[in-house]
Short mmCIF file of C-alpha atoms and ligand atoms in Angstrom, two decimals:
data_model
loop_
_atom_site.label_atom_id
_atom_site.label_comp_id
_atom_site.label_asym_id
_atom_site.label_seq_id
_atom_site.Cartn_x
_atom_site.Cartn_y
_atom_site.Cartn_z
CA UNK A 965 -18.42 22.67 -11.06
CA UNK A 966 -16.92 24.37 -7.90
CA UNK A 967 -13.16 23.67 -7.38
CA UNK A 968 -12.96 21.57 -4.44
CA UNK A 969 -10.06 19.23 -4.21
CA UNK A 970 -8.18 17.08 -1.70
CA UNK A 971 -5.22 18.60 -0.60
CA UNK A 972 -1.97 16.61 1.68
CA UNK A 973 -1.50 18.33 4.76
CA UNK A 974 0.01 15.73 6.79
CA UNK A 975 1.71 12.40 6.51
CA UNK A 976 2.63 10.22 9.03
CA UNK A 977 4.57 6.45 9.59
CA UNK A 978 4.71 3.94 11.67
CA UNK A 979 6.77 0.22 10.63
CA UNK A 980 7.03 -2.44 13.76
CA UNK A 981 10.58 -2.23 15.11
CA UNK A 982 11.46 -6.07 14.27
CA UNK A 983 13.64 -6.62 11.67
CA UNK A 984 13.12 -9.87 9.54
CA UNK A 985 16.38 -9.95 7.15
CA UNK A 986 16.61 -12.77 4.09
CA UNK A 987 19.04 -14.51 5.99
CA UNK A 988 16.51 -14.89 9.06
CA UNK A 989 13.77 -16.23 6.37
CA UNK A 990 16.66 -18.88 5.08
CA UNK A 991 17.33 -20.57 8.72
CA UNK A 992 13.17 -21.58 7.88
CA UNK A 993 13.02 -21.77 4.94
CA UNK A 994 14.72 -23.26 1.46
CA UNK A 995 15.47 -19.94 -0.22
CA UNK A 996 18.46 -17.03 0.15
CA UNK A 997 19.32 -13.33 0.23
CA UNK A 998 20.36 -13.74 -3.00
CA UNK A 999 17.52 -15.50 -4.44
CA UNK A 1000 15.44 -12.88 -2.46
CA UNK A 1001 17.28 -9.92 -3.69
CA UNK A 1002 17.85 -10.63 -7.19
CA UNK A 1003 13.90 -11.67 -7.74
CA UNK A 1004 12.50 -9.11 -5.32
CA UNK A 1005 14.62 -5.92 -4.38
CA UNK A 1006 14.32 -6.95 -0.80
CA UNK A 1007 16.51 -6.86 1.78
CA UNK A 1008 14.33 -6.82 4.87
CA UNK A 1009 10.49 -6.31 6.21
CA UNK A 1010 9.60 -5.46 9.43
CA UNK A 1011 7.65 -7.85 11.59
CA UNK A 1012 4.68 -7.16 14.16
CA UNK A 1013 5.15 -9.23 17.49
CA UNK A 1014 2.11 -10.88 18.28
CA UNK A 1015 0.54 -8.61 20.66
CA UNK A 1016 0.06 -6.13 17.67
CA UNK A 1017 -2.94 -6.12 15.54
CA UNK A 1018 -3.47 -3.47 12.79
CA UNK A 1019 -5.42 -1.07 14.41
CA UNK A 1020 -2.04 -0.47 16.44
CA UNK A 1021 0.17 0.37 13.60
CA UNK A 1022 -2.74 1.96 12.34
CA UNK A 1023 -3.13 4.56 15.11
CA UNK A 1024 0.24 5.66 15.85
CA UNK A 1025 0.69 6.44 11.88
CA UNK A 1026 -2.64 8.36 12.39
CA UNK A 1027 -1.60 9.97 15.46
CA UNK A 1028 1.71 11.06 13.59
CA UNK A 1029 -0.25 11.78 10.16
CA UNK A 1030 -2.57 14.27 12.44
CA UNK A 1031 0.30 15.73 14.33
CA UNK A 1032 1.85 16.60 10.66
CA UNK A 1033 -1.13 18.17 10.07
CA UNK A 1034 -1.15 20.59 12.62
CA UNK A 1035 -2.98 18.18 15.39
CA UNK A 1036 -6.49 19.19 14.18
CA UNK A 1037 -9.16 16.43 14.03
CA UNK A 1038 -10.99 15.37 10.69
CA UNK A 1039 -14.60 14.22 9.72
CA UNK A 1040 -13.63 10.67 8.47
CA UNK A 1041 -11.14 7.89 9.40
CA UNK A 1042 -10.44 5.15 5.99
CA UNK A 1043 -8.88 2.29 6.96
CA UNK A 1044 -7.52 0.60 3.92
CA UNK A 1045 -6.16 -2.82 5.05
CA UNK A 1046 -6.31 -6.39 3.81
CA UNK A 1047 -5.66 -7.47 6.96
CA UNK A 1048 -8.38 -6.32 9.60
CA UNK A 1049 -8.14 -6.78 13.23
CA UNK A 1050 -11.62 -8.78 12.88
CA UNK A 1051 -13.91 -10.04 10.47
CA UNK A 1052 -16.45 -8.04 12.63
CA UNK A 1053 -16.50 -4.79 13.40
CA UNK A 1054 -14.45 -3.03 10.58
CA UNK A 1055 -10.90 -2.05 12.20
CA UNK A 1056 -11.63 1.82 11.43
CA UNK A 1057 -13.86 2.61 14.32
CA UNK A 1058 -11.85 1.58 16.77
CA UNK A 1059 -8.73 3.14 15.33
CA UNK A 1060 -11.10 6.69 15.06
CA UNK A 1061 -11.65 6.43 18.51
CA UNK A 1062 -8.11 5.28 19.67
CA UNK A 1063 -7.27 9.04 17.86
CA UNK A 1064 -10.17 10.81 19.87
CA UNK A 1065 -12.31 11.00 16.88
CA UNK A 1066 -15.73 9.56 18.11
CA UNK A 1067 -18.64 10.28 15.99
CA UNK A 1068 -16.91 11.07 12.75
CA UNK A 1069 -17.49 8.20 10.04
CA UNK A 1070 -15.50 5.68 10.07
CA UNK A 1071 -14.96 2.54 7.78
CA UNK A 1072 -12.46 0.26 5.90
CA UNK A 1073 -11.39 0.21 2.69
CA UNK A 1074 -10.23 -3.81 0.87
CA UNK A 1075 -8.71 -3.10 -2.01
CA UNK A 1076 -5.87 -5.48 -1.02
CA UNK A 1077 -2.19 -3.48 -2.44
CA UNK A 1078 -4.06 -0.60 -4.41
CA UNK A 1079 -6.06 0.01 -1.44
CA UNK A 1080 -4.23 3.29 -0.01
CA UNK A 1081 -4.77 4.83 -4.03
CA UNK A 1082 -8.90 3.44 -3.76
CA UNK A 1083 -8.90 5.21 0.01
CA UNK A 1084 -7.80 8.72 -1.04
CA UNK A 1085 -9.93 8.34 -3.69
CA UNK A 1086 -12.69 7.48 -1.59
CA UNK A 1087 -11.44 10.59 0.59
CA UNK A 1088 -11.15 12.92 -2.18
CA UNK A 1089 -14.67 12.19 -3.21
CA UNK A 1090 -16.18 13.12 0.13
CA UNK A 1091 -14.04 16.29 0.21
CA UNK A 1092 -15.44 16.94 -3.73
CA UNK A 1093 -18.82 16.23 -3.11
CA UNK A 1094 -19.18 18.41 0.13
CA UNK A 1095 -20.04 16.11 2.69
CA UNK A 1096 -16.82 16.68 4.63
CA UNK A 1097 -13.99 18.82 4.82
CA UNK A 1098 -10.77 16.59 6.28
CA UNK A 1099 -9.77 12.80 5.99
CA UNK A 1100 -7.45 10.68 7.68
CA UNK A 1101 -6.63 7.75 5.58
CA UNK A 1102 -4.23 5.08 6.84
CA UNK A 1103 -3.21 2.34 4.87
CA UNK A 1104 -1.64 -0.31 7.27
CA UNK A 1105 -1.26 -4.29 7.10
CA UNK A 1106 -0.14 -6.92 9.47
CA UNK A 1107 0.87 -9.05 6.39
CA UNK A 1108 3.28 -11.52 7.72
CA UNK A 1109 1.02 -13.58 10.15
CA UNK A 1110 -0.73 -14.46 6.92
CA UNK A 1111 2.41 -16.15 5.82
CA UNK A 1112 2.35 -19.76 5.51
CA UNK A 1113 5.65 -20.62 7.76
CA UNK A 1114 6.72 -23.24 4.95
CA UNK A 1115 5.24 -20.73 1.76
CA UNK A 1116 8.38 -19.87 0.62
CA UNK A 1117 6.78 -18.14 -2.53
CA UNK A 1118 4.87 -15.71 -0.28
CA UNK A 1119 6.93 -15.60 3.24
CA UNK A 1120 10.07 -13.60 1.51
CA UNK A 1121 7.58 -10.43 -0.24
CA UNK A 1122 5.31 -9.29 2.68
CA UNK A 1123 6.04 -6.93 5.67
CA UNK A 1124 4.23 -5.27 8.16
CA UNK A 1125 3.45 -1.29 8.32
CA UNK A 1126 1.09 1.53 8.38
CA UNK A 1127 1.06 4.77 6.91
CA UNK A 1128 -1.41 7.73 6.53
CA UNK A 1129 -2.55 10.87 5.14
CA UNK A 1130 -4.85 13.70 6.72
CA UNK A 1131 -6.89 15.35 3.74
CA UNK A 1132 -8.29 18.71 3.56
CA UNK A 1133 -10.64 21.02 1.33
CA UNK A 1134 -8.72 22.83 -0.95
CA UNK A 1135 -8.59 24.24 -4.62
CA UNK A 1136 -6.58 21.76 -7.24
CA UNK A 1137 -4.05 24.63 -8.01
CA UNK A 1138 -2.58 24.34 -4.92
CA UNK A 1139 0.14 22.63 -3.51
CA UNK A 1140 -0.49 19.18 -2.26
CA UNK A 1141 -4.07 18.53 -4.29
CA UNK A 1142 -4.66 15.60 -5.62
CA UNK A 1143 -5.36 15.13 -9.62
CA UNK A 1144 -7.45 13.14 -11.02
CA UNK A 1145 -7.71 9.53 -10.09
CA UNK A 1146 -8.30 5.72 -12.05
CA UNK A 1147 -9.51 2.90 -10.24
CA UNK A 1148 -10.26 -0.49 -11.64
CA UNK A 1149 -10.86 -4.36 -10.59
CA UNK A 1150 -11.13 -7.33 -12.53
CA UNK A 1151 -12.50 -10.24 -10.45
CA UNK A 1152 -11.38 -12.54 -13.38
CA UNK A 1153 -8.42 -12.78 -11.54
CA UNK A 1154 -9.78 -13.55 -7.87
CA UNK A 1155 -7.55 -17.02 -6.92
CA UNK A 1156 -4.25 -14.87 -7.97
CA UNK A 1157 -3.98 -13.48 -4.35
CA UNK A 1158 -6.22 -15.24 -2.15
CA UNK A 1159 -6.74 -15.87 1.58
CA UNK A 1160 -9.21 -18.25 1.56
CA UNK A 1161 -10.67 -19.22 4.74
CA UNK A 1162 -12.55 -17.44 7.87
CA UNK A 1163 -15.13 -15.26 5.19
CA UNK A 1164 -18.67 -16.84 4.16
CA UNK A 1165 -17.73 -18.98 1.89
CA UNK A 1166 -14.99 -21.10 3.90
CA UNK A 1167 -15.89 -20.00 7.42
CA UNK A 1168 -13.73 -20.52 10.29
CA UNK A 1169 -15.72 -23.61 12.04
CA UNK A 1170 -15.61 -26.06 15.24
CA UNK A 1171 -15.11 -28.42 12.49
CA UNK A 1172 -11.60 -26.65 11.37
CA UNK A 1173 -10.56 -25.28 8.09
CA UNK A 1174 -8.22 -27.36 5.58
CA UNK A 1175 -4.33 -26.85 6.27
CA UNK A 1176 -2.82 -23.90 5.32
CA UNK A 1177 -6.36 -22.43 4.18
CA UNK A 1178 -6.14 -19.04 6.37
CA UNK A 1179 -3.24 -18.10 4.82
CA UNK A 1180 -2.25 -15.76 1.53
CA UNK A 1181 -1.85 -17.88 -1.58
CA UNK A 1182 -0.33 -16.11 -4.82
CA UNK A 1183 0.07 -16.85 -7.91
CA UNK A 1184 3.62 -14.74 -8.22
CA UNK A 1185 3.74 -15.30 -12.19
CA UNK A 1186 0.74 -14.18 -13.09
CA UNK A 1187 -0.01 -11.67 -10.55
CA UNK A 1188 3.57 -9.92 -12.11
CA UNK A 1189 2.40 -10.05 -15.86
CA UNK A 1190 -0.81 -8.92 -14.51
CA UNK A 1191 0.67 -5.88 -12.24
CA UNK A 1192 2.91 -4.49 -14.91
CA UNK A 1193 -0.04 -4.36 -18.21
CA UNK A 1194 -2.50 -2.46 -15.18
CA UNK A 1195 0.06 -0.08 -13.62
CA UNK A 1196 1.32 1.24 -16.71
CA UNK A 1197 -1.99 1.80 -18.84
CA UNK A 1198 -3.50 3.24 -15.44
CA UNK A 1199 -0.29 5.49 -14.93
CA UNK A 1200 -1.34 6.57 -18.57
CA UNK A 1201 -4.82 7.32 -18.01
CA UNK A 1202 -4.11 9.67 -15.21
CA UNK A 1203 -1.35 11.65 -16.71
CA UNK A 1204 -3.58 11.91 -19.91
CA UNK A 1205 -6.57 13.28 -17.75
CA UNK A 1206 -4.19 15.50 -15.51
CA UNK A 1207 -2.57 16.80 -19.38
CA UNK A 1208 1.06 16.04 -17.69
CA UNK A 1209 3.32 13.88 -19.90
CA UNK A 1210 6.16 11.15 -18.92
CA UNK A 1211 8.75 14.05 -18.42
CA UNK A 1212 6.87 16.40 -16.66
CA UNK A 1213 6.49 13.43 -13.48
CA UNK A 1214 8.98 14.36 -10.70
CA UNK A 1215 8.91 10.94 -9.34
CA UNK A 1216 6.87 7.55 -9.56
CA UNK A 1217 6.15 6.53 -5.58
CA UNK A 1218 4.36 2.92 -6.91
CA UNK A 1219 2.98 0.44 -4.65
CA UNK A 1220 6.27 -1.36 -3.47
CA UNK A 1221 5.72 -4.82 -4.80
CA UNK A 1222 9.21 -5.74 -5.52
CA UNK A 1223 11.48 -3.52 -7.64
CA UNK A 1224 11.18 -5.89 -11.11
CA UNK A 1225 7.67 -4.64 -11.09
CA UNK A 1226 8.38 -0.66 -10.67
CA UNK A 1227 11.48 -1.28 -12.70
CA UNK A 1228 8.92 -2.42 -15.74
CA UNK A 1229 6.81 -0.12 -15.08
CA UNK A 1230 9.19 2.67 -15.10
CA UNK A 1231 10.77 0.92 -18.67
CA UNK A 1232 7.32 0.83 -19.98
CA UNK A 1233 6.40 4.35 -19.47
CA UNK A 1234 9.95 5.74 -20.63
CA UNK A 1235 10.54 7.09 -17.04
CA UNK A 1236 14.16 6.52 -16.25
CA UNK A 1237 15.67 4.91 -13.30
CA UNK A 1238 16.52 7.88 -11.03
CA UNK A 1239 12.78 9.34 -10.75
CA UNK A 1240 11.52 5.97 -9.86
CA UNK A 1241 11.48 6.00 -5.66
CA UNK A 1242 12.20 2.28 -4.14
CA UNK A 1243 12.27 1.49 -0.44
CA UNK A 1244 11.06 -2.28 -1.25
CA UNK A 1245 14.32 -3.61 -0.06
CA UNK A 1246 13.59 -1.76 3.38
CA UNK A 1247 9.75 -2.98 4.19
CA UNK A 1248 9.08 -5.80 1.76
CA UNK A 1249 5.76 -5.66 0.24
CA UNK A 1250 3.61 -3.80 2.92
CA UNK A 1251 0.20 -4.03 0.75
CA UNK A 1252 -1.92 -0.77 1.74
CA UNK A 1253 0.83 0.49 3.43
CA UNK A 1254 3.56 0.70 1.25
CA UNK A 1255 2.67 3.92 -1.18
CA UNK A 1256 2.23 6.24 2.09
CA UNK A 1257 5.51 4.11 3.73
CA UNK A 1258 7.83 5.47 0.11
CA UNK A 1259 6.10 9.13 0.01
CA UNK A 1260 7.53 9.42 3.27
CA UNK A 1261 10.96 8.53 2.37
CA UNK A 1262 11.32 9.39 -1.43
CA UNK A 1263 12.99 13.02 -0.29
CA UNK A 1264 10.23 15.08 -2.03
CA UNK A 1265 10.52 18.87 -2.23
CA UNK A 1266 7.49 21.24 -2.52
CA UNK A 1267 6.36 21.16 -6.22
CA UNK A 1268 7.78 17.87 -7.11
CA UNK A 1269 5.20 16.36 -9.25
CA UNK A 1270 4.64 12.54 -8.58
CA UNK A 1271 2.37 9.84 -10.07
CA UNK A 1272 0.92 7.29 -7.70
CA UNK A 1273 0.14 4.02 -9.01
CA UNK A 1274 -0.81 0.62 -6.84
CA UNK A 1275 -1.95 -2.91 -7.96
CA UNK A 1276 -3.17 -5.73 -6.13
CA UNK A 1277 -5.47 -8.52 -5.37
CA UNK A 1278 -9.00 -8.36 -6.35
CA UNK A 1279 -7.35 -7.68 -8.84
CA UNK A 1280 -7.67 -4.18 -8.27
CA UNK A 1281 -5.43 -1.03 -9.55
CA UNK A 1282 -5.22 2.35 -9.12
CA UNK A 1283 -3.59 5.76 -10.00
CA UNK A 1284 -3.37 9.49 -9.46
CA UNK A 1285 -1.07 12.49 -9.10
CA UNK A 1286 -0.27 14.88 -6.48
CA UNK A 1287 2.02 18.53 -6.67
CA UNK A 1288 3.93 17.54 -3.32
CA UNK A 1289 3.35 20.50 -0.54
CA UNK A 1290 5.46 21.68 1.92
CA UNK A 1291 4.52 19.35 5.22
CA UNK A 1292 6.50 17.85 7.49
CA UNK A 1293 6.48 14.36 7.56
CA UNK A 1294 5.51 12.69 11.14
N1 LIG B 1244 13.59 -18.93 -2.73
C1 LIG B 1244 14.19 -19.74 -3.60
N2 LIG B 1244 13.56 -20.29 -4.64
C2 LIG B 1244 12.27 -19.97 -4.82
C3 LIG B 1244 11.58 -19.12 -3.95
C4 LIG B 1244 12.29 -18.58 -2.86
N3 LIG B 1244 11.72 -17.75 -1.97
N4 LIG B 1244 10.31 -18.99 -4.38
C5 LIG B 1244 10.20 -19.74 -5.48
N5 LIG B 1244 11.38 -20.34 -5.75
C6 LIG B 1244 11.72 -21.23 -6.86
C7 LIG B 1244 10.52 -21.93 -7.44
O1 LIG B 1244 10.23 -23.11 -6.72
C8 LIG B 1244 11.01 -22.25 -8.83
O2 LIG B 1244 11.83 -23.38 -8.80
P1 LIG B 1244 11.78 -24.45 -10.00
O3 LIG B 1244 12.19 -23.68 -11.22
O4 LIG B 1244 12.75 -25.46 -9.55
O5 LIG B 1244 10.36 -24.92 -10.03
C9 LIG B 1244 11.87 -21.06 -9.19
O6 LIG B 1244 12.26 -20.45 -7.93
C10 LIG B 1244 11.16 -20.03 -10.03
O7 LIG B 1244 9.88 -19.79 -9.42
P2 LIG B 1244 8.89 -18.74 -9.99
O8 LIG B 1244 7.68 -18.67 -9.10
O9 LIG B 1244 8.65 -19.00 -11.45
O10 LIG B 1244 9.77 -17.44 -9.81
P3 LIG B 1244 9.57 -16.02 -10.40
O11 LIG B 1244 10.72 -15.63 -11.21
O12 LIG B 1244 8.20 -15.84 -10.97
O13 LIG B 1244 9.65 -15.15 -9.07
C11 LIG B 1244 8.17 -13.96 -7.61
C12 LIG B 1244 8.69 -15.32 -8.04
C13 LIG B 1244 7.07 -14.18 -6.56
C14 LIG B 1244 9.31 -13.17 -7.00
C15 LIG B 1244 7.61 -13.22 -8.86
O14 LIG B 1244 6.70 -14.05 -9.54
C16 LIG B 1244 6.96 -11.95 -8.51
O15 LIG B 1244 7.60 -11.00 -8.18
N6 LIG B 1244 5.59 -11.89 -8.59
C17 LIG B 1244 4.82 -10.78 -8.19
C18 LIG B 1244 4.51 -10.93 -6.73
C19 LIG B 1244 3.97 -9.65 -6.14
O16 LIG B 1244 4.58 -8.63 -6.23
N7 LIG B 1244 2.80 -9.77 -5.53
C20 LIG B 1244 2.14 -8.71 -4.91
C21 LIG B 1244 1.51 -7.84 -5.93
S1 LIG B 1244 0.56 -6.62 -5.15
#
């Protein structure tokens, strides 16, 4: 087997400048900053204003992500997103073209919160296999116009953001390549995080959709019990294919969810507090966009060795490992 891995050579972010504190949600809502807080982790999410769509946040973190990378193009644009611009096209396209990259494949990734981990494994393949040489992968998520306004249970986790990567061809001893990867989905758990109107099966119609129907549902109990069991054995699977153990992992950058989660994680796997990275309280739960969002603040030095590791609705997981290069984030 030739050596051909995907190696990070560029990073770039891009959060809405609105600031939605706890305090804000409890003038709507019945809930607190200290409900939030203790339960969550957060503090704050940023919120689009409703002239933004996610291609938007999408292509300034891709413009940033490419100008880390030394301002070359690539050969495919991933959108992962749970939140598309449209049912129709896929948001990707447009957000290639918005970057000047007509012509180079383009598509979307749903793989709700692990879907930043299933699109740079989706990136990484196309690097392995030979059928192209750079990626841009952006994870990014309008989240909070999914929020029922009264959904207390759901309005006080999300936040909007976008984040991305630009992938090249590379050898897996270097700097910045990207290990092995596990992906996984059980559809067993499909109602846990749900939006469940405007697709085939509840379309949007002249005839209306039942109240509250377009908007995210979770089942916050579950979905936690579920989160921590997949993160952890998946966080084990990689490190067991990569041959790294616990202590050899620099840093755990996990899909933000709330800090309980990564904090159970982290307990689970024996990894202790100060090489877990959290920036939850900052952004909320940004779904895709949330692992690129914390590699781009956890303060990484070249050869820091970190452990990815995402969960979300589906329910789908995911996990990997990077060496972390010397780039300059954008
Ligand atoms: N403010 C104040 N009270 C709230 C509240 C809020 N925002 N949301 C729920 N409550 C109340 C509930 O009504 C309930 O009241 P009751 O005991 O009188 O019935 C009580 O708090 C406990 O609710 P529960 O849902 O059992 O809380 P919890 O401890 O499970 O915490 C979550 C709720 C959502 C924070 C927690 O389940 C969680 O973190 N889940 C994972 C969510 C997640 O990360 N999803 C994305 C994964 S990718």
């Amino acid at each position: 087997m030739t050596d051909r891995a995907a190696v990070l050579t560029g990073l770039g972010v891009n959060v809405p400048p609105h600031v939605l504190t706890n305090d804000d949600l409890a003038e709507r809502m019945d809930t607190s900053d200290e409900w939030i807080r203790a339960r969550t982790g957060i503090r704050e999410r940023r919120v689009a204003d409703d002239d933004t769509a996610t291609a938007d946040l999408a292509v300034e973190a891709g413009l940033r992500a490419l100008k880390s990378a030394g301002g070359t193009g690539v050969d495919a644009v991933i959108v992962a997103t749970t939140t598309p611009d449209r049912i129709c096209p896929s948001t990707a396209p447009e957000v290639a073209s918005r970057l000047d990259q007509t012509g180079v494949m383009a598509f979307d990734i749903g793989a709700v919160c692990s879907g930043f981990v299933y699109g740079l494994a989706a990136g990484a393949g196309l690097i392995a296999a030979g059928t192209v040489d750079r990626v841009l992968v952006i994870g990014a998520e309008v989240m909070f116009r999914f929020m029922a306004p009264a959904d207390r249970s759901t309005a006080v986790i999300f936040g909007d953001g976008a984040g991305a990567v630009v992938l090249r061809a590379g050898r897996s001893d270097e700097l910045g390549a990207f290990g092995p990867f596990d992906l996984g989905a059980d559809g067993g758990g499909s109602d846990l995080i749900r939006v469940d109107a405007g697709g085939s099966r509840l379309p949007a119609s002249r005839d209306g959709i039942p109240a509250d129907a377009h908007f995210l549902h979770m089942d916050g109990r579950e979905v936690y019990r579920h989160a921590v069991a997949r993160m952890v054995a998946s966080s084990r699977t990689v490190l067991e294919r990569v041959g790294w153990t616990v202590d050899d992992v620099d840093r755990l950058v996990a899909h933000q969810a709330n800090s309980r989660i990564i904090d159970a994680v982290g307990d689970r796997l024996g990894l202790p507090a100060a090489k877990r990275f959290l920036n939850v309280d900052r952004y909320g739960n940004t779904s895709a966009a949330s692992i690129p969002l914390a590699l781009a603040d956890a303060g990484l030095s070249p050869g820091d060795r970190v452990l990815l590791s995402a969960f979300g609705g589906g329910l789908t997981w995911g996990s990997t490992v990077l060496t972390w290069p010397d780039i300059t984030v954008g």
